[in-house]
Every structure is written in structure tokens, then in C-alpha cells.
JSON list of C-alpha atoms in Angstrom, two decimals:
[
{"chain": "A", "resi": 536, "resn": "MET", "atom": "CA", "xyz": [200.36, 197.50, 118.58]},
{"chain": "A", "resi": 537, "resn": "THR", "atom": "CA", "xyz": [202.53, 195.79, 121.14]},
{"chain": "A", "resi": 538, "resn": "GLY", "atom": "CA", "xyz": [204.40, 192.50, 120.89]},
{"chain": "A", "resi": 539, "resn": "GLY", "atom": "CA", "xyz": [204.26, 190.02, 118.06]},
{"chain": "A", "resi": 540, "resn": "SER", "atom": "CA", "xyz": [206.33, 189.79, 114.95]},
{"chain": "A", "resi": 541, "resn": "PRO", "atom": "CA", "xyz": [206.32, 192.33, 112.14]},
{"chain": "A", "resi": 542, "resn": "GLU", "atom": "CA", "xyz": [204.58, 189.70, 109.99]},
{"chain": "A", "resi": 543, "resn": "THR", "atom": "CA", "xyz": [201.78, 189.34, 112.55]},
{"chain": "A", "resi": 544, "resn": "ALA", "atom": "CA", "xyz": [201.42, 193.12, 112.78]},
{"chain": "A", "resi": 545, "resn": "ALA", "atom": "CA", "xyz": [201.21, 193.34, 108.97]},
{"chain": "A", "resi": 546, "resn": "THR", "atom": "CA", "xyz": [198.54, 190.63, 108.90]},
{"chain": "A", "resi": 547, "resn": "VAL", "atom": "CA", "xyz": [196.40, 192.38, 111.50]},
{"chain": "A", "resi": 548, "resn": "ALA", "atom": "CA", "xyz": [196.80, 195.68, 109.65]},
{"chain": "A", "resi": 549, "resn": "ARG", "atom": "CA", "xyz": [195.16, 194.01, 106.62]},
{"chain": "A", "resi": 550, "resn": "PHE", "atom": "CA", "xyz": [192.13, 193.22, 108.79]},
{"chain": "A", "resi": 551, "resn": "ASP", "atom": "CA", "xyz": [191.36, 196.98, 108.84]},
{"chain": "A", "resi": 552, "resn": "LEU", "atom": "CA", "xyz": [190.37, 196.92, 112.51]},
{"chain": "A", "resi": 553, "resn": "THR", "atom": "CA", "xyz": [190.29, 200.10, 114.56]},
{"chain": "A", "resi": 554, "resn": "ALA", "atom": "CA", "xyz": [190.26, 200.93, 118.25]},
{"chain": "A", "resi": 555, "resn": "GLY", "atom": "CA", "xyz": [186.94, 199.98, 119.79]},
{"chain": "A", "resi": 556, "resn": "ASP", "atom": "CA", "xyz": [186.02, 197.35, 117.19]},
{"chain": "A", "resi": 557, "resn": "VAL", "atom": "CA", "xyz": [184.58, 194.19, 118.69]},
{"chain": "A", "resi": 558, "resn": "VAL", "atom": "CA", "xyz": [185.84, 190.91, 117.23]},
{"chain": "A", "resi": 559, "resn": "GLY", "atom": "CA", "xyz": [184.04, 187.64, 117.78]},
{"chain": "A", "resi": 560, "resn": "GLU", "atom": "CA", "xyz": [185.92, 184.38, 117.77]},
{"chain": "A", "resi": 561, "resn": "MET", "atom": "CA", "xyz": [184.68, 180.93, 116.83]},
{"chain": "A", "resi": 562, "resn": "GLY", "atom": "CA", "xyz": [186.48, 177.61, 116.54]},
{"chain": "A", "resi": 563, "resn": "TYR", "atom": "CA", "xyz": [189.06, 178.36, 119.24]},
{"chain": "A", "resi": 564, "resn": "ASP", "atom": "CA", "xyz": [191.26, 175.35, 120.07]},
{"chain": "A", "resi": 565, "resn": "ASP", "atom": "CA", "xyz": [194.79, 174.60, 121.30]},
{"chain": "A", "resi": 566, "resn": "ASP", "atom": "CA", "xyz": [196.26, 175.12, 117.81]},
{"chain": "A", "resi": 567, "resn": "VAL", "atom": "CA", "xyz": [195.22, 178.75, 117.27]},
{"chain": "A", "resi": 568, "resn": "ASP", "atom": "CA", "xyz": [197.87, 181.41, 116.74]},
{"chain": "A", "resi": 569, "resn": "HIS", "atom": "CA", "xyz": [198.04, 183.22, 120.07]},
{"chain": "A", "resi": 570, "resn": "ASP", "atom": "CA", "xyz": [200.30, 185.98, 118.73]},
{"chain": "A", "resi": 571, "resn": "LEU", "atom": "CA", "xyz": [197.67, 186.81, 116.11]},
{"chain": "A", "resi": 572, "resn": "ARG", "atom": "CA", "xyz": [194.92, 186.86, 118.74]},
{"chain": "A", "resi": 573, "resn": "ASP", "atom": "CA", "xyz": [197.02, 189.13, 120.98]},
{"chain": "A", "resi": 574, "resn": "ALA", "atom": "CA", "xyz": [197.77, 191.48, 118.08]},
{"chain": "A", "resi": 575, "resn": "ILE", "atom": "CA", "xyz": [194.06, 191.76, 117.22]},
{"chain": "A", "resi": 576, "resn": "GLU", "atom": "CA", "xyz": [193.21, 192.59, 120.82]},
{"chain": "A", "resi": 577, "resn": "ALA", "atom": "CA", "xyz": [196.01, 195.16, 120.89]},
{"chain": "A", "resi": 578, "resn": "ALA", "atom": "CA", "xyz": [194.75, 196.77, 117.67]},
{"chain": "A", "resi": 579, "resn": "THR", "atom": "CA", "xyz": [191.16, 197.03, 118.89]},
{"chain": "A", "resi": 580, "resn": "GLY", "atom": "CA", "xyz": [191.84, 197.64, 122.56]},
{"chain": "A", "resi": 581, "resn": "THR", "atom": "CA", "xyz": [189.11, 195.11, 123.36]},
{"chain": "A", "resi": 582, "resn": "GLU", "atom": "CA", "xyz": [189.08, 191.43, 124.22]},
{"chain": "A", "resi": 583, "resn": "MET", "atom": "CA", "xyz": [187.60, 189.10, 121.64]},
{"chain": "A", "resi": 584, "resn": "VAL", "atom": "CA", "xyz": [184.19, 187.67, 122.46]},
{"chain": "A", "resi": 585, "resn": "ASP", "atom": "CA", "xyz": [183.03, 184.12, 121.86]},
{"chain": "A", "resi": 586, "resn": "GLU", "atom": "CA", "xyz": [179.98, 182.90, 119.95]},
{"chain": "A", "resi": 587, "resn": "ASP", "atom": "CA", "xyz": [177.83, 183.02, 123.11]},
{"chain": "A", "resi": 588, "resn": "ALA", "atom": "CA", "xyz": [178.17, 186.80, 123.38]},
{"chain": "A", "resi": 589, "resn": "ASP", "atom": "CA", "xyz": [175.02, 188.88, 123.08]},
{"chain": "A", "resi": 590, "resn": "GLU", "atom": "CA", "xyz": [176.64, 191.77, 121.24]},
{"chain": "A", "resi": 591, "resn": "VAL", "atom": "CA", "xyz": [176.94, 192.48, 117.54]},
{"chain": "A", "resi": 592, "resn": "VAL", "atom": "CA", "xyz": [180.55, 192.27, 116.37]},
{"chain": "A", "resi": 593, "resn": "ASP", "atom": "CA", "xyz": [182.48, 194.15, 113.69]},
{"chain": "A", "resi": 594, "resn": "ALA", "atom": "CA", "xyz": [184.39, 191.06, 112.57]},
{"chain": "A", "resi": 595, "resn": "VAL", "atom": "CA", "xyz": [184.48, 187.34, 113.30]},
{"chain": "A", "resi": 596, "resn": "LEU", "atom": "CA", "xyz": [187.71, 185.37, 113.52]},
{"chain": "A", "resi": 597, "resn": "LEU", "atom": "CA", "xyz": [186.69, 181.85, 112.51]},
{"chain": "A", "resi": 598, "resn": "TRP", "atom": "CA", "xyz": [189.25, 179.08, 113.05]},
{"chain": "A", "resi": 599, "resn": "TRP", "atom": "CA", "xyz": [188.24, 176.05, 110.96]},
{"chain": "A", "resi": 600, "resn": "ARG", "atom": "CA", "xyz": [189.73, 172.62, 110.40]},
{"chain": "A", "resi": 601, "resn": "ASP", "atom": "CA", "xyz": [188.53, 169.89, 108.03]},
{"chain": "A", "resi": 602, "resn": "ASP", "atom": "CA", "xyz": [187.21, 167.69, 110.85]},
{"chain": "A", "resi": 603, "resn": "ASP", "atom": "CA", "xyz": [185.34, 170.48, 112.69]},
{"chain": "A", "resi": 604, "resn": "GLY", "atom": "CA", "xyz": [181.92, 169.57, 111.27]},
{"chain": "A", "resi": 605, "resn": "ASP", "atom": "CA", "xyz": [179.83, 171.54, 108.81]},
{"chain": "A", "resi": 606, "resn": "LEU", "atom": "CA", "xyz": [181.53, 174.70, 107.56]},
{"chain": "A", "resi": 607, "resn": "ILE", "atom": "CA", "xyz": [178.31, 176.11, 106.09]},
{"chain": "A", "resi": 608, "resn": "ASP", "atom": "CA", "xyz": [176.57, 175.87, 109.47]},
{"chain": "A", "resi": 609, "resn": "MET", "atom": "CA", "xyz": [179.48, 177.60, 111.19]},
{"chain": "A", "resi": 610, "resn": "MET", "atom": "CA", "xyz": [179.50, 180.41, 108.61]},
{"chain": "A", "resi": 611, "resn": "VAL", "atom": "CA", "xyz": [175.75, 180.93, 109.08]},
{"chain": "A", "resi": 612, "resn": "ASP", "atom": "CA", "xyz": [176.26, 180.97, 112.87]},
{"chain": "A", "resi": 613, "resn": "ALA", "atom": "CA", "xyz": [179.01, 183.57, 112.42]},
{"chain": "A", "resi": 614, "resn": "LEU", "atom": "CA", "xyz": [176.66, 185.74, 110.38]},
{"chain": "A", "resi": 615, "resn": "THR", "atom": "CA", "xyz": [174.23, 185.92, 113.31]},
{"chain": "A", "resi": 616, "resn": "LEU", "atom": "CA", "xyz": [176.92, 187.72, 115.35]},
{"chain": "A", "resi": 617, "resn": "LEU", "atom": "CA", "xyz": [178.06, 190.04, 112.61]},
{"chain": "A", "resi": 618, "resn": "ALA", "atom": "CA", "xyz": [177.17, 193.68, 111.97]},
{"chain": "A", "resi": 619, "resn": "ASP", "atom": "CA", "xyz": [175.68, 194.29, 108.51]},
{"chain": "A", "resi": 620, "resn": "ASP", "atom": "CA", "xyz": [178.97, 195.68, 107.21]},
{"chain": "A", "resi": 621, "resn": "GLY", "atom": "CA", "xyz": [181.18, 193.26, 109.15]},
{"chain": "A", "resi": 622, "resn": "VAL", "atom": "CA", "xyz": [183.43, 190.56, 107.73]},
{"chain": "A", "resi": 623, "resn": "ILE", "atom": "CA", "xyz": [184.44, 187.03, 108.64]},
{"chain": "A", "resi": 624, "resn": "TRP", "atom": "CA", "xyz": [188.13, 186.19, 108.67]},
{"chain": "A", "resi": 625, "resn": "LEU", "atom": "CA", "xyz": [188.29, 182.43, 108.04]},
{"chain": "A", "resi": 626, "resn": "LEU", "atom": "CA", "xyz": [191.51, 180.78, 109.19]},
{"chain": "A", "resi": 627, "resn": "THR", "atom": "CA", "xyz": [192.21, 177.27, 107.92]},
{"chain": "A", "resi": 628, "resn": "PRO", "atom": "CA", "xyz": [195.35, 175.14, 108.23]},
{"chain": "A", "resi": 629, "resn": "LYS", "atom": "CA", "xyz": [197.83, 175.62, 105.38]},
{"chain": "A", "resi": 630, "resn": "THR", "atom": "CA", "xyz": [198.47, 172.89, 102.82]},
{"chain": "A", "resi": 631, "resn": "GLY", "atom": "CA", "xyz": [200.15, 169.87, 104.40]},
{"chain": "A", "resi": 632, "resn": "ARG", "atom": "CA", "xyz": [198.90, 170.59, 107.92]},
{"chain": "A", "resi": 633, "resn": "GLU", "atom": "CA", "xyz": [196.44, 168.38, 109.74]},
{"chain": "A", "resi": 634, "resn": "GLY", "atom": "CA", "xyz": [192.93, 169.72, 109.17]},
{"chain": "A", "resi": 635, "resn": "TYR", "atom": "CA", "xyz": [193.71, 171.31, 105.77]},
{"chain": "A", "resi": 636, "resn": "VAL", "atom": "CA", "xyz": [190.56, 172.46, 103.95]},
{"chain": "A", "resi": 637, "resn": "GLU", "atom": "CA", "xyz": [190.37, 172.49, 100.15]},
{"chain": "A", "resi": 638, "resn": "PRO", "atom": "CA", "xyz": [189.87, 176.01, 98.74]},
{"chain": "A", "resi": 639, "resn": "SER", "atom": "CA", "xyz": [186.98, 174.70, 96.61]},
{"chain": "A", "resi": 640, "resn": "ASP", "atom": "CA", "xyz": [185.21, 173.53, 99.80]},
{"chain": "A", "resi": 641, "resn": "ILE", "atom": "CA", "xyz": [185.61, 177.01, 101.30]},
{"chain": "A", "resi": 642, "resn": "ALA", "atom": "CA", "xyz": [184.28, 178.68, 98.14]},
{"chain": "A", "resi": 643, "resn": "GLU", "atom": "CA", "xyz": [181.27, 176.37, 97.97]},
{"chain": "A", "resi": 644, "resn": "ALA", "atom": "CA", "xyz": [180.45, 176.78, 101.67]},
{"chain": "A", "resi": 645, "resn": "ALA", "atom": "CA", "xyz": [180.76, 180.56, 101.41]},
{"chain": "A", "resi": 646, "resn": "ARG", "atom": "CA", "xyz": [178.43, 180.71, 98.39]},
{"chain": "A", "resi": 647, "resn": "THR", "atom": "CA", "xyz": [175.87, 178.51, 100.12]},
{"chain": "A", "resi": 648, "resn": "ALA", "atom": "CA", "xyz": [176.01, 180.67, 103.27]},
{"chain": "A", "resi": 649, "resn": "GLY", "atom": "CA", "xyz": [175.48, 183.84, 101.21]},
{"chain": "A", "resi": 650, "resn": "LEU", "atom": "CA", "xyz": [179.07, 185.03, 101.51]},
{"chain": "A", "resi": 651, "resn": "SER", "atom": "CA", "xyz": [181.69, 186.07, 98.99]},
{"chain": "A", "resi": 652, "resn": "GLN", "atom": "CA", "xyz": [185.39, 185.39, 99.41]},
{"chain": "A", "resi": 653, "resn": "THR", "atom": "CA", "xyz": [186.90, 188.76, 98.65]},
{"chain": "A", "resi": 654, "resn": "THR", "atom": "CA", "xyz": [190.59, 188.14, 99.30]},
{"chain": "A", "resi": 655, "resn": "THR", "atom": "CA", "xyz": [193.17, 185.87, 100.87]},
{"chain": "A", "resi": 656, "resn": "VAL", "atom": "CA", "xyz": [195.61, 187.36, 103.34]},
{"chain": "A", "resi": 657, "resn": "GLY", "atom": "CA", "xyz": [199.06, 186.06, 104.12]},
{"chain": "A", "resi": 658, "resn": "GLY", "atom": "CA", "xyz": [198.92, 184.88, 107.68]},
{"chain": "A", "resi": 659, "resn": "PRO", "atom": "CA", "xyz": [200.74, 183.11, 110.43]},
{"chain": "A", "resi": 660, "resn": "ALA", "atom": "CA", "xyz": [203.00, 180.22, 109.50]},
{"chain": "A", "resi": 661, "resn": "ASP", "atom": "CA", "xyz": [200.35, 177.54, 109.97]},
{"chain": "A", "resi": 662, "resn": "TRP", "atom": "CA", "xyz": [197.17, 179.30, 108.77]},
{"chain": "A", "resi": 663, "resn": "THR", "atom": "CA", "xyz": [195.64, 180.57, 105.56]},
{"chain": "A", "resi": 664, "resn": "ILE", "atom": "CA", "xyz": [193.26, 183.50, 106.00]},
{"chain": "A", "resi": 665, "resn": "ALA", "atom": "CA", "xyz": [190.28, 184.26, 103.75]},
{"chain": "A", "resi": 666, "resn": "ARG", "atom": "CA", "xyz": [188.13, 187.39, 104.01]},
{"chain": "A", "resi": 667, "resn": "LEU", "atom": "CA", "xyz": [184.43, 186.61, 103.65]},
{"chain": "A", "resi": 668, "resn": "ALA", "atom": "CA", "xyz": [181.76, 189.29, 103.29]},
{"chain": "A", "resi": 669, "resn": "ARG", "atom": "CA", "xyz": [178.02, 189.19, 102.83]},
{"chain": "A", "resi": 670, "resn": "GLY", "atom": "CA", "xyz": [177.02, 188.78, 99.20]},
{"chain": "A", "resi": 671, "resn": "ARG", "atom": "CA", "xyz": [175.52, 191.83, 97.62]},
{"chain": "A", "resi": 672, "resn": "ALA", "atom": "CA", "xyz": [171.78, 191.93, 97.26]},
{"chain": "A", "resi": 673, "resn": "PRO", "atom": "CA", "xyz": [170.52, 192.01, 93.68]},
{"chain": "A", "resi": 674, "resn": "LYS", "atom": "CA", "xyz": [169.79, 195.51, 92.41]},
{"chain": "A", "resi": 675, "resn": "LYS", "atom": "CA", "xyz": [166.13, 196.46, 92.41]},
{"chain": "A", "resi": 676, "resn": "ARG", "atom": "CA", "xyz": [164.74, 197.63, 89.10]}
]
């Protein structure tokens, strides 16, 4: 991986991305962490695609702020891009930053969208990162 801080490199390593993976991006705005974006593209060797792309992606990077609308709708939209075994990396502003999202709101939105929050990853200075994966289907008897 080239460029970026060791902290950014460590964050991207937790994303478990490999060369050739395709990462979709939703919620891009002026406040995103460009070093993180660059490190993801360096790790995969591919440019991120936006929500209008026609291809299935291995992961979605979803930037979300409290005033961005309906989080459930955005999660459901992200699922339409995602491979069956893919994950959503939800980035929300850290406590005290404009656009902060309550963890309980994230948990409720994820449950409603059929997702499970599996972990939280230490991220860039201004963002909290949650890993969301599809909920497991009930076992058939």
C-alpha cells in the first residue's frame, strides 16, 4: 500500500480487502477521508465505484451523517450492490462532530435492513467505522 499514515494502513488492513476486490462507495461528500479512500484503492488496485455502477461489489463504503436522510433506505440500497458474502463498512462522524449518529440508531437501522453489526473498527480521526453483514438466514429443520 502506498501513501497514507500507518493508522490508515492498519484500518484498511482490517477491511480484509484483496487485490481485485471492487468497492462501492455511497454518501461521498466534501468531508470524507481522502487518505482512507486512497488506501482502499491502493489495497484493491481498483478505483471505487459509485451507487450507479452496474457491477456487483465485494464491499460498500457508506459515509453517513445524521442529516443525510433515511439510514435504513441507504442500507437497503447498499445491499442491492453487494455480493452475497460482501460487507458494508458504515462510516459515521465521531462523537462531538457535526452529523454524529447515535449507535442505537445504527443498530436499529441495521436490524431493520436485515444486517448485523459485527464489529467496530478504529478509523480516521473524524469517523467511526462499523462492519455490517447480512443477517444469517434461519436454519431449516
